[in-house]
Coordinates of N, CA and C in Angstrom, one line a residue:
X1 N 17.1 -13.4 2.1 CA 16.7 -12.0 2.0 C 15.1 -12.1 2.0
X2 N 14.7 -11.3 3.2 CA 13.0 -11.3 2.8 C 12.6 -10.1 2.1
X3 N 13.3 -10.0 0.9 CA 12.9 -9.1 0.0 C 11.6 -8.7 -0.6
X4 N 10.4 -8.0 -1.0 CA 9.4 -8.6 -1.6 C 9.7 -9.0 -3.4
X5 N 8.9 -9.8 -4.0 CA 9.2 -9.4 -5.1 C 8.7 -8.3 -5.9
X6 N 9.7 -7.5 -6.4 CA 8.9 -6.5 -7.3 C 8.3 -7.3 -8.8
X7 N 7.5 -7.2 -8.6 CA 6.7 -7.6 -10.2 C 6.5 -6.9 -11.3
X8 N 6.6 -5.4 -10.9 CA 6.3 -3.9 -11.9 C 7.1 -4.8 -12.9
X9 N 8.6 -5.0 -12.9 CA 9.4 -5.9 -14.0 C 8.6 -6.8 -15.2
X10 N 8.2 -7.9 -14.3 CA 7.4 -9.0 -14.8 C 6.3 -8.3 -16.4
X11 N 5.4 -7.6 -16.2 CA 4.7 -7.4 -16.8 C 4.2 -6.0 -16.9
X12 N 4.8 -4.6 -17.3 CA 4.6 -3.4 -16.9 C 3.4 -3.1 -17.3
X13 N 3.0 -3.5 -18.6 CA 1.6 -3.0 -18.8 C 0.7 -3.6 -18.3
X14 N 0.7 -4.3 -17.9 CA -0.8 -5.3 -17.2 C -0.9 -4.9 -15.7
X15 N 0.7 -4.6 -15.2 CA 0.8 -4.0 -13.6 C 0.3 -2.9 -13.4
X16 N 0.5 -1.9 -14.6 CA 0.4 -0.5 -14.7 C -1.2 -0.5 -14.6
X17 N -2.0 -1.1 -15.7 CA -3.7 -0.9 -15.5 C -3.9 -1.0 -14.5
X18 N -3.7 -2.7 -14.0 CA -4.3 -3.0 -12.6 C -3.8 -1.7 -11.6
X19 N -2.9 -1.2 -11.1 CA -3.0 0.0 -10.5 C -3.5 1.1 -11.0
X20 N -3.7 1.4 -12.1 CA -4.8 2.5 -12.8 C -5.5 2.6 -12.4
X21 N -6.4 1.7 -12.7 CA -7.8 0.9 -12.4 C -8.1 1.9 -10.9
X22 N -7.1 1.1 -10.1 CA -8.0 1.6 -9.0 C -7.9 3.2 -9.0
X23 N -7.4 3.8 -9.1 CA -7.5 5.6 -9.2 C -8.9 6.4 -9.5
X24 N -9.5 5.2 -10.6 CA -11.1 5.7 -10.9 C -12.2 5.3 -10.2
X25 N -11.9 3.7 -10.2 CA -12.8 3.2 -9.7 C -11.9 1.9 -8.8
X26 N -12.2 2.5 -7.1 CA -11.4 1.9 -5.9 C -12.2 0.2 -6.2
X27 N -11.2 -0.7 -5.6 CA -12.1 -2.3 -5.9 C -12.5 -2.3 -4.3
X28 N -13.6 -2.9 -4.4 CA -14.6 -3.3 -3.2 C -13.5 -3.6 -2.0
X29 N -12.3 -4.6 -2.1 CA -11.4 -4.7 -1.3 C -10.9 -3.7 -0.5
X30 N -10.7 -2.4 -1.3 CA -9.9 -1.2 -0.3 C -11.4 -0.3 0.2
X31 N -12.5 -0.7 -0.4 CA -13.1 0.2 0.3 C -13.7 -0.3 1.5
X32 N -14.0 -1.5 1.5 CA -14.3 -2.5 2.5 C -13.3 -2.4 3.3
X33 N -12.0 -2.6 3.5 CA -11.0 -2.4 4.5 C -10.9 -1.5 4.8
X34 N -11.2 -0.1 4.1 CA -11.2 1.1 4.6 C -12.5 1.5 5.9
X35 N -13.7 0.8 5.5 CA -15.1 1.0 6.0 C -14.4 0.3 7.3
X36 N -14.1 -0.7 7.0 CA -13.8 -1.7 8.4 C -13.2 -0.4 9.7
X37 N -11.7 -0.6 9.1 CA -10.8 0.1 9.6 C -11.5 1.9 10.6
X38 N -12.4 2.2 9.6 CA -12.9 3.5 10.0 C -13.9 3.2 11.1
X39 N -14.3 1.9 11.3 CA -15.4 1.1 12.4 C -14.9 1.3 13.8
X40 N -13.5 1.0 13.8 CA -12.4 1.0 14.5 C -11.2 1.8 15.1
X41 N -11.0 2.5 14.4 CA -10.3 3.6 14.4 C -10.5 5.0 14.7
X42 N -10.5 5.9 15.6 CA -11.1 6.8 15.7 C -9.7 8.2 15.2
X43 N -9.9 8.0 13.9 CA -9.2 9.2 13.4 C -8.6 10.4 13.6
X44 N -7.7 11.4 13.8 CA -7.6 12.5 14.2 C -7.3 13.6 13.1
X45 N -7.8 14.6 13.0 CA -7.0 15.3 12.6 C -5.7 16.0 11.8
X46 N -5.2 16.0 11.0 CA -3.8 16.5 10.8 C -2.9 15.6 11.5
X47 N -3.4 14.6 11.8 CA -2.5 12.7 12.1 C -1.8 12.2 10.6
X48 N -0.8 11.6 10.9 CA 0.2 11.5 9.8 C -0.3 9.5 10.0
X49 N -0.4 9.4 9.2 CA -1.0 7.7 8.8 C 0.1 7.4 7.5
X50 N 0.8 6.1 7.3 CA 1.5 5.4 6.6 C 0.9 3.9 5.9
X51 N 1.1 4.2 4.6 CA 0.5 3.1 3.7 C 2.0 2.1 3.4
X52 N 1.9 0.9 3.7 CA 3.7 0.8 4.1 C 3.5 -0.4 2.7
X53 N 4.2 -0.4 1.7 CA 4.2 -1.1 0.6 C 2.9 -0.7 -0.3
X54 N 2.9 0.5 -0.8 CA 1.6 1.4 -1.0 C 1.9 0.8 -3.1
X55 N 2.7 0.3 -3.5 CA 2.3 0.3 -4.6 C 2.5 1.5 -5.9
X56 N 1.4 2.0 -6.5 CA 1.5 3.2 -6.8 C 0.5 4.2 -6.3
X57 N 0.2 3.7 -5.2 CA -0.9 4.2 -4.1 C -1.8 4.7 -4.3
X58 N -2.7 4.2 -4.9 CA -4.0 4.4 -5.3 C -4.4 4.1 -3.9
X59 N -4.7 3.2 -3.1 CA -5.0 2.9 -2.2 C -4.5 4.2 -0.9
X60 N -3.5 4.7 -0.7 CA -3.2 5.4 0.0 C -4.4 6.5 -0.8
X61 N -4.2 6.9 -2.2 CA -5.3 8.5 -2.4 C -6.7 8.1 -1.7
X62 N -7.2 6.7 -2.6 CA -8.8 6.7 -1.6 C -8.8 7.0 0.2
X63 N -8.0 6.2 0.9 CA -7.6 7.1 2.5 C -7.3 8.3 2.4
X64 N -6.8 9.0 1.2 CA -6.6 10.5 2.1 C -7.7 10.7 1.3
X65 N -9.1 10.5 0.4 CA -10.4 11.1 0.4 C -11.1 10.8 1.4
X66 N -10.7 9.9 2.2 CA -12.0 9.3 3.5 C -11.0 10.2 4.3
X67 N -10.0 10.9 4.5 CA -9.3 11.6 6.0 C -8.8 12.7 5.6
X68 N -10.0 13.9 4.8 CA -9.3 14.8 4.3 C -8.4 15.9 5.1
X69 N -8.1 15.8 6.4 CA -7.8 16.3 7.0 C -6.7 15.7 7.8
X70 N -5.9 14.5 7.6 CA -4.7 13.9 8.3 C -3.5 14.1 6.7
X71 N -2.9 13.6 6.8 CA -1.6 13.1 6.0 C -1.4 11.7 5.7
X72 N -1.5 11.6 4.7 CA -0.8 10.1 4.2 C 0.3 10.0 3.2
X73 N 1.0 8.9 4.0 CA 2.3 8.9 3.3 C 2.2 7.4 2.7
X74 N 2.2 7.3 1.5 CA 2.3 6.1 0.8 C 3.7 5.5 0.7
X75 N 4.6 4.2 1.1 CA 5.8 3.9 0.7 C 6.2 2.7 0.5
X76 N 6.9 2.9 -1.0 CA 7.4 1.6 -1.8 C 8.3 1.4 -1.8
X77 N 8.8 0.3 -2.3 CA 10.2 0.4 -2.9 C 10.7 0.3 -3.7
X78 N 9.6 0.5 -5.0 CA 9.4 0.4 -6.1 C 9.8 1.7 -6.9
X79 N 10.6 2.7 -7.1 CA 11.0 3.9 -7.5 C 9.8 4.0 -8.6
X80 N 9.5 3.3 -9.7 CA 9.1 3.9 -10.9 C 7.5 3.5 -10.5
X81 N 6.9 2.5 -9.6 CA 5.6 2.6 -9.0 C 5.4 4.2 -8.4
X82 N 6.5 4.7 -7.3 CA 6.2 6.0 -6.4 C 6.0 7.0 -8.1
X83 N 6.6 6.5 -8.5 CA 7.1 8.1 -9.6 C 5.7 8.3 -10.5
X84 N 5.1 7.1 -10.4 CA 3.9 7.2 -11.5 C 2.7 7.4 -10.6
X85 N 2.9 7.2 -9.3 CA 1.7 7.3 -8.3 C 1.7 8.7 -7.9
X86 N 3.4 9.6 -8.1 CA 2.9 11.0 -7.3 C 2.7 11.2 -8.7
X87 N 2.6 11.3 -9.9 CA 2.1 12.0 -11.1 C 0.9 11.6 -11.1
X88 N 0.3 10.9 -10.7 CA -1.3 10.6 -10.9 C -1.3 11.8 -9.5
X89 N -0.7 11.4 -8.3 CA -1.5 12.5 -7.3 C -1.2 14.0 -7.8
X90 N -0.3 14.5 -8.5 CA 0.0 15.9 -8.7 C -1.4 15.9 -10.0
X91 N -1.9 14.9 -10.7 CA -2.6 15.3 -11.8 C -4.4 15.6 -10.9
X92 N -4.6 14.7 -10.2 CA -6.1 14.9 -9.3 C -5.8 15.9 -8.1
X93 N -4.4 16.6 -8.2 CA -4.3 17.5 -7.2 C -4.9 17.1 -5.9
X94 N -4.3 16.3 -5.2 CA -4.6 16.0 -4.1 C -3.5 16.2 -3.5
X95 N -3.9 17.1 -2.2 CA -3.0 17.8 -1.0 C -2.9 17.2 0.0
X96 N -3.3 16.0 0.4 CA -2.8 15.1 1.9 C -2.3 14.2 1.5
X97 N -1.8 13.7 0.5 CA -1.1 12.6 0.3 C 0.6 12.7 -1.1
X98 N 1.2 11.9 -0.4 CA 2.2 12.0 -1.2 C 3.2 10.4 -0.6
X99 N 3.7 10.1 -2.3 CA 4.6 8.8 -2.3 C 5.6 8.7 -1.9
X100 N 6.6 7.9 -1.1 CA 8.4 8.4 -1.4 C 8.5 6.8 -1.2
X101 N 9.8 7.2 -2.3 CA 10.2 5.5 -2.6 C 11.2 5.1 -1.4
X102 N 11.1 3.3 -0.3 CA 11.9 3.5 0.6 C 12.0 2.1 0.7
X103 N 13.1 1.2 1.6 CA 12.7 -0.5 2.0 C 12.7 -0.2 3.2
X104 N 11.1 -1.5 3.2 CA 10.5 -1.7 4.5 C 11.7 -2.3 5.5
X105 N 12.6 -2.5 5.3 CA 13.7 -3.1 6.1 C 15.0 -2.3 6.2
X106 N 14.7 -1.5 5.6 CA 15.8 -0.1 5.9 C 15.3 1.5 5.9
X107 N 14.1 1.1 6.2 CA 13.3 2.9 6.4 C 14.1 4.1 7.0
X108 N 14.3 4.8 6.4 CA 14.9 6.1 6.7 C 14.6 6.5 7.7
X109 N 15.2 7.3 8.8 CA 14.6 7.6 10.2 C 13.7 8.3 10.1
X110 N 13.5 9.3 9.2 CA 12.2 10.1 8.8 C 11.0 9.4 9.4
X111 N 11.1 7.9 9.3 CA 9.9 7.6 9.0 C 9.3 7.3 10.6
X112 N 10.4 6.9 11.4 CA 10.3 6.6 12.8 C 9.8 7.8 13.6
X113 N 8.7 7.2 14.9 CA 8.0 7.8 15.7 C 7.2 9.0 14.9
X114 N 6.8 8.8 13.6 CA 5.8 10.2 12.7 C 5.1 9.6 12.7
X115 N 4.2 8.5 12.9 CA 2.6 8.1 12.3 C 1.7 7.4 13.3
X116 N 0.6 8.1 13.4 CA -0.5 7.7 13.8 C -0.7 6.7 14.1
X117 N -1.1 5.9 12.6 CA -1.1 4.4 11.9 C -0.4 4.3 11.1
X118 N -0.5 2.7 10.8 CA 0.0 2.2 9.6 C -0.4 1.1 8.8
X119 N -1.1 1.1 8.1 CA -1.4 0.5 7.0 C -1.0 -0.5 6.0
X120 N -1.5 -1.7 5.6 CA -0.9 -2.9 4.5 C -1.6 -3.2 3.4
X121 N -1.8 -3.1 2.5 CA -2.8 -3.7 1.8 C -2.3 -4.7 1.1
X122 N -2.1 -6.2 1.0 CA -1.6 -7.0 0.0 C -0.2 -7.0 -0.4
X123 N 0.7 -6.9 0.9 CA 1.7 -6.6 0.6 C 2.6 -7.7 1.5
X124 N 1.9 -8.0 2.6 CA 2.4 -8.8 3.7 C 2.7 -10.1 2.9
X125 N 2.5 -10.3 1.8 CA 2.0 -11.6 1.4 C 3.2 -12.3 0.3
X126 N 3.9 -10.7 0.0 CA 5.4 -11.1 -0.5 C 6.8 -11.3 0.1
X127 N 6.3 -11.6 1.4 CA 7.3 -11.9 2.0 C 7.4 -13.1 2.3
X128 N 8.8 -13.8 2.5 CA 8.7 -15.4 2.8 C 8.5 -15.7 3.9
X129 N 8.4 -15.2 5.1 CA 8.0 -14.9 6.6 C 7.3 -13.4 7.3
X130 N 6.7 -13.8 8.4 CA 6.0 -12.1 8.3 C 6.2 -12.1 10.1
X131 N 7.3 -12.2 10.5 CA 7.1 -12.0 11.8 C 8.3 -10.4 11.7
X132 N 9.3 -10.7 10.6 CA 10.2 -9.4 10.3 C 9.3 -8.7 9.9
X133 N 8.8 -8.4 8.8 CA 7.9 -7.0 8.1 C 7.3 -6.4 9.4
X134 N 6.4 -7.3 10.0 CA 5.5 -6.6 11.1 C 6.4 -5.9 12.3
X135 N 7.4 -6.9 12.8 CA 8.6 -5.9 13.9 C 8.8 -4.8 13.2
X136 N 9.1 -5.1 11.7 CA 9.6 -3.4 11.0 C 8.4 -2.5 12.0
X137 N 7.3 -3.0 11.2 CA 6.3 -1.5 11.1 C 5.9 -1.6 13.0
X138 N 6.5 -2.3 13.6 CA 6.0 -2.2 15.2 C 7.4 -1.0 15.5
X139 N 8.6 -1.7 15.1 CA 9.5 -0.4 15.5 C 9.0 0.8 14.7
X140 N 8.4 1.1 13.6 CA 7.9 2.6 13.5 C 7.4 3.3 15.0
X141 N 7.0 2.3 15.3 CA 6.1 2.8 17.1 C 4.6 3.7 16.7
X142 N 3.8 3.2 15.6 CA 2.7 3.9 15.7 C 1.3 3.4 16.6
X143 N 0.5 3.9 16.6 CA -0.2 3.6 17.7 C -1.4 2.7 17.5
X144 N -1.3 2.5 16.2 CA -2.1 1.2 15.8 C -1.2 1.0 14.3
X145 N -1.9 -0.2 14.0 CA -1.1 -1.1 12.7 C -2.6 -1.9 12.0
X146 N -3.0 -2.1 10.9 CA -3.7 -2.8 10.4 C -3.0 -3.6 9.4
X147 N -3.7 -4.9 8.6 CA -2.8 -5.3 7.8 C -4.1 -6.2 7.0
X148 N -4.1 -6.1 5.7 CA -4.8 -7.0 5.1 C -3.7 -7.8 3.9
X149 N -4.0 -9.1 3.9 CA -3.3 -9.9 2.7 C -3.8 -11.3 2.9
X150 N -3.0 -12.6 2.3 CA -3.8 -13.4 2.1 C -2.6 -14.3 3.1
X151 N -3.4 -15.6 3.6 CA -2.4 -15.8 4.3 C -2.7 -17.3 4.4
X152 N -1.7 -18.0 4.9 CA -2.4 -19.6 5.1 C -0.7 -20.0 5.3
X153 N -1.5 -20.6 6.8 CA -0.6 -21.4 7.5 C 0.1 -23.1 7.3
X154 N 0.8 -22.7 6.6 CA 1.4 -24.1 6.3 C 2.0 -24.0 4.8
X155 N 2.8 -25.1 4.3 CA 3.1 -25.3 3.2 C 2.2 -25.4 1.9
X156 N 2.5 -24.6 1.2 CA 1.5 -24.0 -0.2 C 1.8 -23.6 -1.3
X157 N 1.3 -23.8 -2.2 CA 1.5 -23.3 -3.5 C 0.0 -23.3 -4.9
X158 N 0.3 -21.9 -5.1 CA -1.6 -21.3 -5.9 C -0.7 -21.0 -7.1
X159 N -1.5 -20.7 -8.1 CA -1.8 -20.0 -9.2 C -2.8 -19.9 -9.4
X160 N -2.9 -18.5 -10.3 CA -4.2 -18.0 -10.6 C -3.9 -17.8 -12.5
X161 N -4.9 -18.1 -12.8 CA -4.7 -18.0 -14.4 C -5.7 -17.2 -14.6
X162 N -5.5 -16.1 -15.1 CA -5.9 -15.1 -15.7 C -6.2 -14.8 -17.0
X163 N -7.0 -14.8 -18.1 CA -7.0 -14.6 -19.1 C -7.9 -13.4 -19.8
X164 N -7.1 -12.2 -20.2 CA -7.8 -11.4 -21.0 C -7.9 -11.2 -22.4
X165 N -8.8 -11.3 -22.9 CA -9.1 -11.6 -24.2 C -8.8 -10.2 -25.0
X166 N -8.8 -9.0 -24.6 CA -8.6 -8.1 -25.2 C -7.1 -8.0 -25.6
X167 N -6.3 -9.0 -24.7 CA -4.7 -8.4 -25.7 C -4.6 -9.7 -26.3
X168 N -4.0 -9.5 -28.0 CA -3.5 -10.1 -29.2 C -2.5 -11.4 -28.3

């Protein structure tokens, strides 16, 4: 199964900030990929754009403040990430963007031939192979695709040790 792993499980409060976090203050990573992306892209209008493993889509709101005039659709598969990400968007009242919870490997036809672009942030990276994810989002059929995550060719294994001093 190239499932991703959901992590929300793993540790909800530590998952929950780090997606907070970005809602106030975006991390250099999405805005740098967004500057990029905008270098490149020549935006349209009331164009429907897809954030495809959007998280609780903080990332998808900063794009719809740089495109106030297209649509973004943020989508997880994470139900209780979507559910907390459209309550942050219903709370900053933002009108071009909205979450729906869905798998990148069984997308609802809705989702087919609607988008512009489509978007990755750190998501490619949960998969055990990425030649399926990317066909997914190529049969969307949108007219461009970007994709940021971490990647390295060959056999591997990282951790990162993290330590915050502020929890007991």
């Amino acid at each position: 199964m190239n499932t991703p792993y959901t992590h929300a499980k793993a540790d909800e409060k530590r998952l929950s900030e780090y997606f907070e976090a970005q809602w106030e203050s975006p991390y250099q990573s999405t805005i740098q990929f967004f500057d990029w992306l905008a270098g490149l892209v020549d935006f349209k209008p009331q164009a429907n754009y897809a954030d495809l493993g959007c998280g609780m889509g903080s990332n998808a709101y900063y794009w719809s403040k740089q495109q106030p005039n297209s649509n973004i659709c943020g989508i997880d598969i994470d139900s209780d990430l979507v559910e907390q990400g459209n309550q942050m968007i219903g709370h900053k009242q933002a009108r071009n963007v909205s979450l729906t919870q869905d798998d990148w490997f069984g997308l609802r036809q809705e989702h087919f031939n609607r988008y512009d672009g489509v978007v990755s942030l750190q998501t490619l990276m949960m998969f055990k192979e990425h030649a399926s994810p990317i066909n997914r989002i190529i049969d969307l059929n949108p007219e461009w695709f970007a994709i940021n995550s971490l990647f390295f060719d060959g056999d591997i294994e990282t951790s990162t040790l993290i330590k915050d001093h502020t929890y007991d």
